[in-house]
Amino acid sequence: SAVISQKPSRDICQRGTSLTIQCQVDSQVTMMFWYRQQPGQSLTLIATANQGSEATYESGFVIDKFPISRPNLTFSTLTVSNMSPEDSSIYLCSVEFGSGSYEQYFGPGTRLTVT
Amino acid sequence: KQEVTQIPAALSVPEGENLVLNCSFTDSAIYNLQWFRQDPGKGLTSLLLIQSSQREQTSGRLNASLDKSSGRSTLYIAASQPGDSATYLCAVLQGAQKLVFGQGTRLTINP
């Protein structure tokens, strides 16, 4: 496993603004993912962050709303754009090391509240 | 479309009891199944990973089983403790490393 950190850990934002969430891993990983957990719900995959190319988005999620960057093998950002109260959620990044087991490890999450 | 269901949604038991959490999935074409623990407002801690070719995995007081053909997994917790109180999530891995999660079982262990 590895140490996965996210910044910020929580934030309260006004509607119409944007927030960028950072995910940092202390070792190189093969895959990085971003998930959303809405209040009282389980986790839903937003996208796979691809190093050096555009992210792969799941159905229902678009790049204009959730732009993602992954400049190297240890770092990724997720931006939540033009926020509305419906975007209030916990956002989590996860990583996979390419060991063949496909086991994913999760960061501590970013709790976002939009007012 | 893969659907993952966890039963029960909530469970409250006295300390020291053995308990079983259930997870079912609709599509048996999975790579693996992971059980996670989530404490309130926190991220996920991976508890056990079962590959699709395996039947069970054990870690300490935890034992997870997998019956892929019937689309079922169970998480057995022996000698429960108050510190085991958390939400337990199961997730199945399908192509392209996509994890599909169940809704979770909220477990409370009463001292």
PDB file of C-alpha atoms in Angstrom:
ATOM      1  CA  SER A   1       0.000   0.000   0.000  1.00  0.00           C
ATOM      2  CA  ALA A   2       0.987   3.680   0.077  1.00  0.00           C
ATOM      3  CA  VAL A   3       0.206   6.931   1.788  1.00  0.00           C
ATOM      4  CA  ILE A   4      -2.475   8.824  -0.105  1.00  0.00           C
ATOM      5  CA  SER A   5      -3.295  12.406   0.836  1.00  0.00           C
ATOM      6  CA  GLN A   6      -5.979  14.787  -0.367  1.00  0.00           C
ATOM      7  CA  LYS A   7      -6.221  18.541  -0.103  1.00  0.00           C
ATOM      8  CA  PRO A   8      -8.339  20.168   1.099  1.00  0.00           C
ATOM      9  CA  SER A   9      -9.871  17.769   3.596  1.00  0.00           C
ATOM     10  CA  ARG A  10     -13.049  19.818   3.596  1.00  0.00           C
ATOM     11  CA  ASP A  11     -14.372  23.079   2.200  1.00  0.00           C
ATOM     12  CA  ILE A  12     -17.496  25.175   2.101  1.00  0.00           C
ATOM     13  CA  CYS A  13     -18.000  26.954  -1.208  1.00  0.00           C
ATOM     14  CA  GLN A  14     -20.531  29.279  -2.749  1.00  0.00           C
ATOM     15  CA  ARG A  15     -22.582  28.204  -5.710  1.00  0.00           C
ATOM     16  CA  GLY A  16     -21.151  29.200  -9.066  1.00  0.00           C
ATOM     17  CA  THR A  17     -17.542  28.898  -7.934  1.00  0.00           C
ATOM     18  CA  SER A  18     -15.014  26.127  -8.642  1.00  0.00           C
ATOM     19  CA  LEU A  19     -12.847  24.023  -6.339  1.00  0.00           C
ATOM     20  CA  THR A  20      -9.754  22.012  -7.222  1.00  0.00           C
ATOM     21  CA  ILE A  21      -9.021  18.930  -5.142  1.00  0.00           C
ATOM     22  CA  GLN A  22      -5.540  17.455  -5.064  1.00  0.00           C
ATOM     23  CA  CYS A  23      -4.550  13.817  -4.617  1.00  0.00           C
ATOM     24  CA  GLN A  24      -0.924  12.978  -3.831  1.00  0.00           C
ATOM     25  CA  VAL A  25       0.597   9.502  -3.459  1.00  0.00           C
ATOM     26  CA  ASP A  26       3.991   8.818  -1.903  1.00  0.00           C
ATOM     27  CA  SER A  27       4.943   6.281  -4.579  1.00  0.00           C
ATOM     28  CA  GLN A  28       4.307   5.821  -8.278  1.00  0.00           C
ATOM     29  CA  VAL A  29       1.016   4.191  -9.176  1.00  0.00           C
ATOM     30  CA  THR A  30      -0.370   2.794 -12.379  1.00  0.00           C
ATOM     31  CA  MET A  31      -3.954   3.970 -12.111  1.00  0.00           C
ATOM     32  CA  MET A  32      -5.691   6.850 -10.355  1.00  0.00           C
ATOM     33  CA  PHE A  33      -9.451   7.251 -10.046  1.00  0.00           C
ATOM     34  CA  TRP A  34     -11.914   9.820  -8.732  1.00  0.00           C
ATOM     35  CA  TYR A  35     -15.132   8.855  -6.961  1.00  0.00           C
ATOM     36  CA  ARG A  36     -18.072  10.816  -5.564  1.00  0.00           C
ATOM     37  CA  GLN A  37     -20.100   9.886  -2.507  1.00  0.00           C
ATOM     38  CA  GLN A  38     -23.277  11.891  -2.184  1.00  0.00           C
ATOM     39  CA  PRO A  39     -24.894  12.220   1.252  1.00  0.00           C
ATOM     40  CA  GLY A  40     -26.227   8.877   2.429  1.00  0.00           C
ATOM     41  CA  GLN A  41     -25.171   7.180  -0.790  1.00  0.00           C
ATOM     42  CA  SER A  42     -22.446   4.823  -1.841  1.00  0.00           C
ATOM     43  CA  LEU A  43     -19.503   5.631  -4.088  1.00  0.00           C
ATOM     44  CA  THR A  44     -19.799   6.316  -7.807  1.00  0.00           C
ATOM     45  CA  LEU A  45     -16.846   6.415 -10.182  1.00  0.00           C
ATOM     46  CA  ILE A  46     -16.465   9.805 -11.860  1.00  0.00           C
ATOM     47  CA  ALA A  47     -13.451   9.115 -14.069  1.00  0.00           C
ATOM     48  CA  THR A  48     -10.120   7.426 -14.532  1.00  0.00           C
ATOM     49  CA  ALA A  49      -7.235   9.895 -14.488  1.00  0.00           C
ATOM     50  CA  ASN A  50      -4.817   8.984 -17.270  1.00  0.00           C
ATOM     51  CA  GLN A  51      -1.212  10.123 -17.079  1.00  0.00           C
ATOM     52  CA  GLY A  52      -0.363  12.329 -20.018  1.00  0.00           C
ATOM     53  CA  SER A  53      -3.754  12.122 -21.692  1.00  0.00           C
ATOM     54  CA  GLU A  54      -7.376  13.077 -21.190  1.00  0.00           C
ATOM     55  CA  ALA A  55      -9.323  11.406 -18.403  1.00  0.00           C
ATOM     56  CA  THR A  56     -11.880   8.698 -19.153  1.00  0.00           C
ATOM     57  CA  TYR A  57     -15.299   9.726 -17.807  1.00  0.00           C
ATOM     58  CA  GLU A  58     -18.154   7.510 -16.722  1.00  0.00           C
ATOM     59  CA  SER A  59     -21.669   7.970 -18.011  1.00  0.00           C
ATOM     60  CA  GLY A  60     -23.260  11.037 -16.459  1.00  0.00           C
ATOM     61  CA  PHE A  61     -19.991  12.887 -15.849  1.00  0.00           C
ATOM     62  CA  VAL A  62     -18.455  15.371 -18.301  1.00  0.00           C
ATOM     63  CA  ILE A  63     -15.100  17.069 -18.628  1.00  0.00           C
ATOM     64  CA  ASP A  64     -16.523  20.590 -18.541  1.00  0.00           C
ATOM     65  CA  LYS A  65     -18.000  19.964 -15.094  1.00  0.00           C
ATOM     66  CA  PHE A  66     -15.211  17.772 -13.667  1.00  0.00           C
ATOM     67  CA  PRO A  67     -11.901  18.560 -15.401  1.00  0.00           C
ATOM     68  CA  ILE A  68      -9.128  16.227 -14.276  1.00  0.00           C
ATOM     69  CA  SER A  69      -5.376  16.452 -14.597  1.00  0.00           C
ATOM     70  CA  ARG A  70      -2.682  13.858 -14.020  1.00  0.00           C
ATOM     71  CA  PRO A  71       0.721  15.342 -14.837  1.00  0.00           C
ATOM     72  CA  ASN A  72       2.756  12.450 -13.401  1.00  0.00           C
ATOM     73  CA  LEU A  73       2.496   9.043 -11.727  1.00  0.00           C
ATOM     74  CA  THR A  74       1.970  10.378  -8.187  1.00  0.00           C
ATOM     75  CA  PHE A  75      -0.397  13.329  -8.512  1.00  0.00           C
ATOM     76  CA  SER A  76      -3.852  14.164  -9.827  1.00  0.00           C
ATOM     77  CA  THR A  77      -6.390  16.956  -9.476  1.00  0.00           C
ATOM     78  CA  LEU A  78     -10.155  17.039  -9.811  1.00  0.00           C
ATOM     79  CA  THR A  79     -11.941  20.346 -10.298  1.00  0.00           C
ATOM     80  CA  VAL A  80     -15.615  20.718  -9.508  1.00  0.00           C
ATOM     81  CA  SER A  81     -16.763  23.586 -11.727  1.00  0.00           C
ATOM     82  CA  ASN A  82     -19.663  26.008 -11.463  1.00  0.00           C
ATOM     83  CA  MET A  83     -20.819  24.346  -8.281  1.00  0.00           C
ATOM     84  CA  SER A  84     -24.401  23.929  -7.136  1.00  0.00           C
ATOM     85  CA  PRO A  85     -25.729  22.512  -3.844  1.00  0.00           C
ATOM     86  CA  GLU A  86     -26.186  19.157  -5.615  1.00  0.00           C
ATOM     87  CA  ASP A  87     -22.397  18.903  -5.822  1.00  0.00           C
ATOM     88  CA  SER A  88     -22.156  18.663  -2.034  1.00  0.00           C
ATOM     89  CA  SER A  89     -20.459  15.304  -1.557  1.00  0.00           C
ATOM     90  CA  ILE A  90     -17.335  13.558  -0.415  1.00  0.00           C
ATOM     91  CA  TYR A  91     -14.844  13.265  -3.263  1.00  0.00           C
ATOM     92  CA  LEU A  92     -12.307  10.460  -3.010  1.00  0.00           C
ATOM     93  CA  CYS A  93      -9.324   9.497  -5.074  1.00  0.00           C
ATOM     94  CA  SER A  94      -8.129   5.931  -5.315  1.00  0.00           C
ATOM     95  CA  VAL A  95      -5.014   4.315  -6.734  1.00  0.00           C
ATOM     96  CA  GLU A  96      -3.994   0.957  -8.128  1.00  0.00           C
ATOM     97  CA  PHE A  97      -0.393  -0.182  -8.332  1.00  0.00           C
ATOM     98  CA  GLY A  98      -0.497  -2.485 -11.325  1.00  0.00           C
ATOM     99  CA  SER A  99       0.533  -5.461  -9.180  1.00  0.00           C
ATOM    100  CA  GLY A 100      -1.895  -7.749 -10.961  1.00  0.00           C
ATOM    101  CA  SER A 101      -4.348  -7.927  -8.066  1.00  0.00           C
ATOM    102  CA  TYR A 102      -6.200  -4.751  -9.168  1.00  0.00           C
ATOM    103  CA  GLU A 103      -6.657  -3.839  -5.511  1.00  0.00           C
ATOM    104  CA  GLN A 104      -7.596  -0.188  -5.031  1.00  0.00           C
ATOM    105  CA  TYR A 105      -6.573   2.018  -2.124  1.00  0.00           C
ATOM    106  CA  PHE A 106      -8.451   5.152  -1.197  1.00  0.00           C
ATOM    107  CA  GLY A 107      -7.476   8.570   0.040  1.00  0.00           C
ATOM    108  CA  PRO A 108      -9.148  10.170   3.080  1.00  0.00           C
ATOM    109  CA  GLY A 109     -11.619  12.126   0.980  1.00  0.00           C
ATOM    110  CA  THR A 110     -12.573  15.779   0.572  1.00  0.00           C
ATOM    111  CA  ARG A 111     -15.888  16.814   2.092  1.00  0.00           C
ATOM    112  CA  LEU A 112     -17.420  19.562  -0.045  1.00  0.00           C
ATOM    113  CA  THR A 113     -20.420  21.635   0.985  1.00  0.00           C
ATOM    114  CA  VAL A 114     -21.913  24.065  -1.517  1.00  0.00           C
ATOM    115  CA  THR A 115     -24.151  26.812  -0.176  1.00  0.00           C
TER     116      THR A 115
ATOM    117  CA  LYS B   1     -25.406  -3.142 -15.848  1.00  0.00           C
ATOM    118  CA  GLN B   2     -23.791  -4.457 -12.672  1.00  0.00           C
ATOM    119  CA  GLU B   3     -25.791  -3.934  -9.488  1.00  0.00           C
ATOM    120  CA  VAL B   4     -24.446  -4.627  -6.013  1.00  0.00           C
ATOM    121  CA  THR B   5     -26.788  -5.081  -3.067  1.00  0.00           C
ATOM    122  CA  GLN B   6     -25.889  -5.299   0.603  1.00  0.00           C
ATOM    123  CA  ILE B   7     -28.146  -6.738   3.256  1.00  0.00           C
ATOM    124  CA  PRO B   8     -28.906  -5.677   5.907  1.00  0.00           C
ATOM    125  CA  ALA B   9     -28.662  -1.903   5.511  1.00  0.00           C
ATOM    126  CA  ALA B  10     -28.045  -1.573   9.233  1.00  0.00           C
ATOM    127  CA  LEU B  11     -27.193  -4.002  11.992  1.00  0.00           C
ATOM    128  CA  SER B  12     -26.831  -3.554  15.740  1.00  0.00           C
ATOM    129  CA  VAL B  13     -25.441  -6.358  17.905  1.00  0.00           C
ATOM    130  CA  PRO B  14     -23.987  -6.712  21.394  1.00  0.00           C
ATOM    131  CA  GLU B  15     -20.242  -6.926  21.816  1.00  0.00           C
ATOM    132  CA  GLY B  16     -18.743 -10.387  21.473  1.00  0.00           C
ATOM    133  CA  GLU B  17     -21.211 -11.743  18.930  1.00  0.00           C
ATOM    134  CA  ASN B  18     -20.201 -13.248  15.629  1.00  0.00           C
ATOM    135  CA  LEU B  19     -21.949 -11.695  12.637  1.00  0.00           C
ATOM    136  CA  VAL B  20     -22.317 -11.987   8.892  1.00  0.00           C
ATOM    137  CA  LEU B  21     -22.725  -9.231   6.337  1.00  0.00           C
ATOM    138  CA  ASN B  22     -24.079 -10.094   2.910  1.00  0.00           C
ATOM    139  CA  CYS B  23     -23.290  -8.789  -0.559  1.00  0.00           C
ATOM    140  CA  SER B  24     -24.833  -9.869  -3.850  1.00  0.00           C
ATOM    141  CA  PHE B  25     -24.076  -8.844  -7.415  1.00  0.00           C
ATOM    142  CA  THR B  26     -25.945  -9.365 -10.666  1.00  0.00           C
ATOM    143  CA  ASP B  27     -23.116  -9.945 -13.168  1.00  0.00           C
ATOM    144  CA  SER B  28     -20.681 -12.741 -12.357  1.00  0.00           C
ATOM    145  CA  ALA B  29     -18.058 -11.447 -14.837  1.00  0.00           C
ATOM    146  CA  ILE B  30     -15.895  -9.804 -12.175  1.00  0.00           C
ATOM    147  CA  TYR B  31     -12.130  -9.618 -11.620  1.00  0.00           C
ATOM    148  CA  ASN B  32     -12.325  -9.451  -7.853  1.00  0.00           C
ATOM    149  CA  LEU B  33     -14.398  -8.344  -4.893  1.00  0.00           C
ATOM    150  CA  GLN B  34     -13.207  -6.006  -2.158  1.00  0.00           C
ATOM    151  CA  TRP B  35     -14.615  -5.354   1.289  1.00  0.00           C
ATOM    152  CA  PHE B  36     -14.001  -1.897   2.732  1.00  0.00           C
ATOM    153  CA  ARG B  37     -14.636  -0.195   6.017  1.00  0.00           C
ATOM    154  CA  GLN B  38     -15.686   3.457   6.199  1.00  0.00           C
ATOM    155  CA  ASP B  39     -15.801   5.433   9.407  1.00  0.00           C
ATOM    156  CA  PRO B  40     -18.126   8.464   9.547  1.00  0.00           C
ATOM    157  CA  GLY B  41     -16.879  11.288   7.339  1.00  0.00           C
ATOM    158  CA  LYS B  42     -13.740   9.378   6.437  1.00  0.00           C
ATOM    159  CA  GLY B  43     -12.227   7.586   3.481  1.00  0.00           C
ATOM    160  CA  LEU B  44     -12.229   3.852   2.847  1.00  0.00           C
ATOM    161  CA  THR B  45      -9.966   1.249   4.403  1.00  0.00           C
ATOM    162  CA  SER B  46      -9.481  -1.925   2.387  1.00  0.00           C
ATOM    163  CA  LEU B  47     -10.199  -4.980   4.524  1.00  0.00           C
ATOM    164  CA  LEU B  48     -10.071  -7.983   2.215  1.00  0.00           C
ATOM    165  CA  LEU B  49      -9.669  -8.648  -1.483  1.00  0.00           C
ATOM    166  CA  ILE B  50     -10.905 -11.877  -3.053  1.00  0.00           C
ATOM    167  CA  GLN B  51      -9.817 -12.670  -6.589  1.00  0.00           C
ATOM    168  CA  SER B  52     -12.452 -14.160  -8.876  1.00  0.00           C
ATOM    169  CA  SER B  53     -10.666 -17.531  -8.768  1.00  0.00           C
ATOM    170  CA  GLN B  54     -10.638 -17.653  -4.967  1.00  0.00           C
ATOM    171  CA  ARG B  55     -13.306 -18.823  -2.539  1.00  0.00           C
ATOM    172  CA  GLU B  56     -12.292 -16.996   0.620  1.00  0.00           C
ATOM    173  CA  GLN B  57      -9.780 -14.744   2.339  1.00  0.00           C
ATOM    174  CA  THR B  58      -9.037 -14.268   6.010  1.00  0.00           C
ATOM    175  CA  SER B  59      -7.469 -11.456   7.988  1.00  0.00           C
ATOM    176  CA  GLY B  60      -7.530 -11.685  11.756  1.00  0.00           C
ATOM    177  CA  ARG B  61     -11.137 -11.830  12.928  1.00  0.00           C
ATOM    178  CA  LEU B  62     -12.449 -11.228   9.409  1.00  0.00           C
ATOM    179  CA  ASN B  63     -13.282 -13.877   6.844  1.00  0.00           C
ATOM    180  CA  ALA B  64     -14.731 -13.132   3.432  1.00  0.00           C
ATOM    181  CA  SER B  65     -16.144 -15.706   1.062  1.00  0.00           C
ATOM    182  CA  LEU B  66     -17.017 -15.494  -2.608  1.00  0.00           C
ATOM    183  CA  ASP B  67     -19.408 -17.613  -4.671  1.00  0.00           C
ATOM    184  CA  LYS B  68     -19.053 -16.049  -8.080  1.00  0.00           C
ATOM    185  CA  SER B  69     -21.484 -18.332  -9.853  1.00  0.00           C
ATOM    186  CA  SER B  70     -24.317 -17.366  -7.529  1.00  0.00           C
ATOM    187  CA  GLY B  71     -23.216 -13.732  -7.267  1.00  0.00           C
ATOM    188  CA  ARG B  72     -22.749 -13.710  -3.507  1.00  0.00           C
ATOM    189  CA  SER B  73     -20.147 -12.770  -0.937  1.00  0.00           C
ATOM    190  CA  THR B  74     -20.223 -12.730   2.835  1.00  0.00           C
ATOM    191  CA  LEU B  75     -18.064 -10.971   5.400  1.00  0.00           C
ATOM    192  CA  TYR B  76     -17.859 -12.810   8.703  1.00  0.00           C
ATOM    193  CA  ILE B  77     -16.717 -10.892  11.769  1.00  0.00           C
ATOM    194  CA  ALA B  78     -15.824 -12.984  14.793  1.00  0.00           C
ATOM    195  CA  ALA B  79     -16.006 -11.813  18.392  1.00  0.00           C
ATOM    196  CA  SER B  80     -17.207  -8.321  17.497  1.00  0.00           C
ATOM    197  CA  GLN B  81     -15.854  -5.287  19.356  1.00  0.00           C
ATOM    198  CA  PRO B  82     -17.135  -1.702  19.701  1.00  0.00           C
ATOM    199  CA  GLY B  83     -14.236  -0.593  17.494  1.00  0.00           C
ATOM    200  CA  ASP B  84     -15.754  -2.599  14.649  1.00  0.00           C
ATOM    201  CA  SER B  85     -18.602  -0.088  14.450  1.00  0.00           C
ATOM    202  CA  ALA B  86     -18.492   1.449  10.969  1.00  0.00           C
ATOM    203  CA  THR B  87     -20.089   1.165   7.552  1.00  0.00           C
ATOM    204  CA  TYR B  88     -18.942  -1.858   5.576  1.00  0.00           C
ATOM    205  CA  LEU B  89     -18.936  -1.628   1.798  1.00  0.00           C
ATOM    206  CA  CYS B  90     -18.453  -4.343  -0.765  1.00  0.00           C
ATOM    207  CA  ALA B  91     -17.384  -3.557  -4.298  1.00  0.00           C
ATOM    208  CA  VAL B  92     -16.862  -5.673  -7.392  1.00  0.00           C
ATOM    209  CA  LEU B  93     -14.261  -4.918 -10.029  1.00  0.00           C
ATOM    210  CA  GLN B  94     -15.256  -5.074 -13.669  1.00  0.00           C
ATOM    211  CA  GLY B  95     -13.349  -4.250 -16.839  1.00  0.00           C
ATOM    212  CA  ALA B  96     -11.072  -1.187 -16.934  1.00  0.00           C
ATOM    213  CA  GLN B  97     -10.615  -1.200 -13.177  1.00  0.00           C
ATOM    214  CA  LYS B  98     -14.133   0.057 -12.492  1.00  0.00           C
ATOM    215  CA  LEU B  99     -15.300  -0.642  -8.955  1.00  0.00           C
ATOM    216  CA  VAL B 100     -19.065  -0.907  -8.477  1.00  0.00           C
ATOM    217  CA  PHE B 101     -20.119  -0.409  -4.881  1.00  0.00           C
ATOM    218  CA  GLY B 102     -23.020  -1.581  -2.790  1.00  0.00           C
ATOM    219  CA  GLN B 103     -24.909   0.795  -0.530  1.00  0.00           C
ATOM    220  CA  GLY B 104     -23.173  -0.504   2.574  1.00  0.00           C
ATOM    221  CA  THR B 105     -24.151  -2.016   5.906  1.00  0.00           C
ATOM    222  CA  ARG B 106     -23.989   0.314   8.898  1.00  0.00           C
ATOM    223  CA  LEU B 107     -22.770  -1.804  11.804  1.00  0.00           C
ATOM    224  CA  THR B 108     -23.079  -0.831  15.457  1.00  0.00           C
ATOM    225  CA  ILE B 109     -21.499  -2.949  18.181  1.00  0.00           C
ATOM    226  CA  ASN B 110     -22.962  -2.200  21.592  1.00  0.00           C
ATOM    227  CA  PRO B 111     -20.686  -2.523  24.646  1.00  0.00           C
TER     228      PRO B 111
END
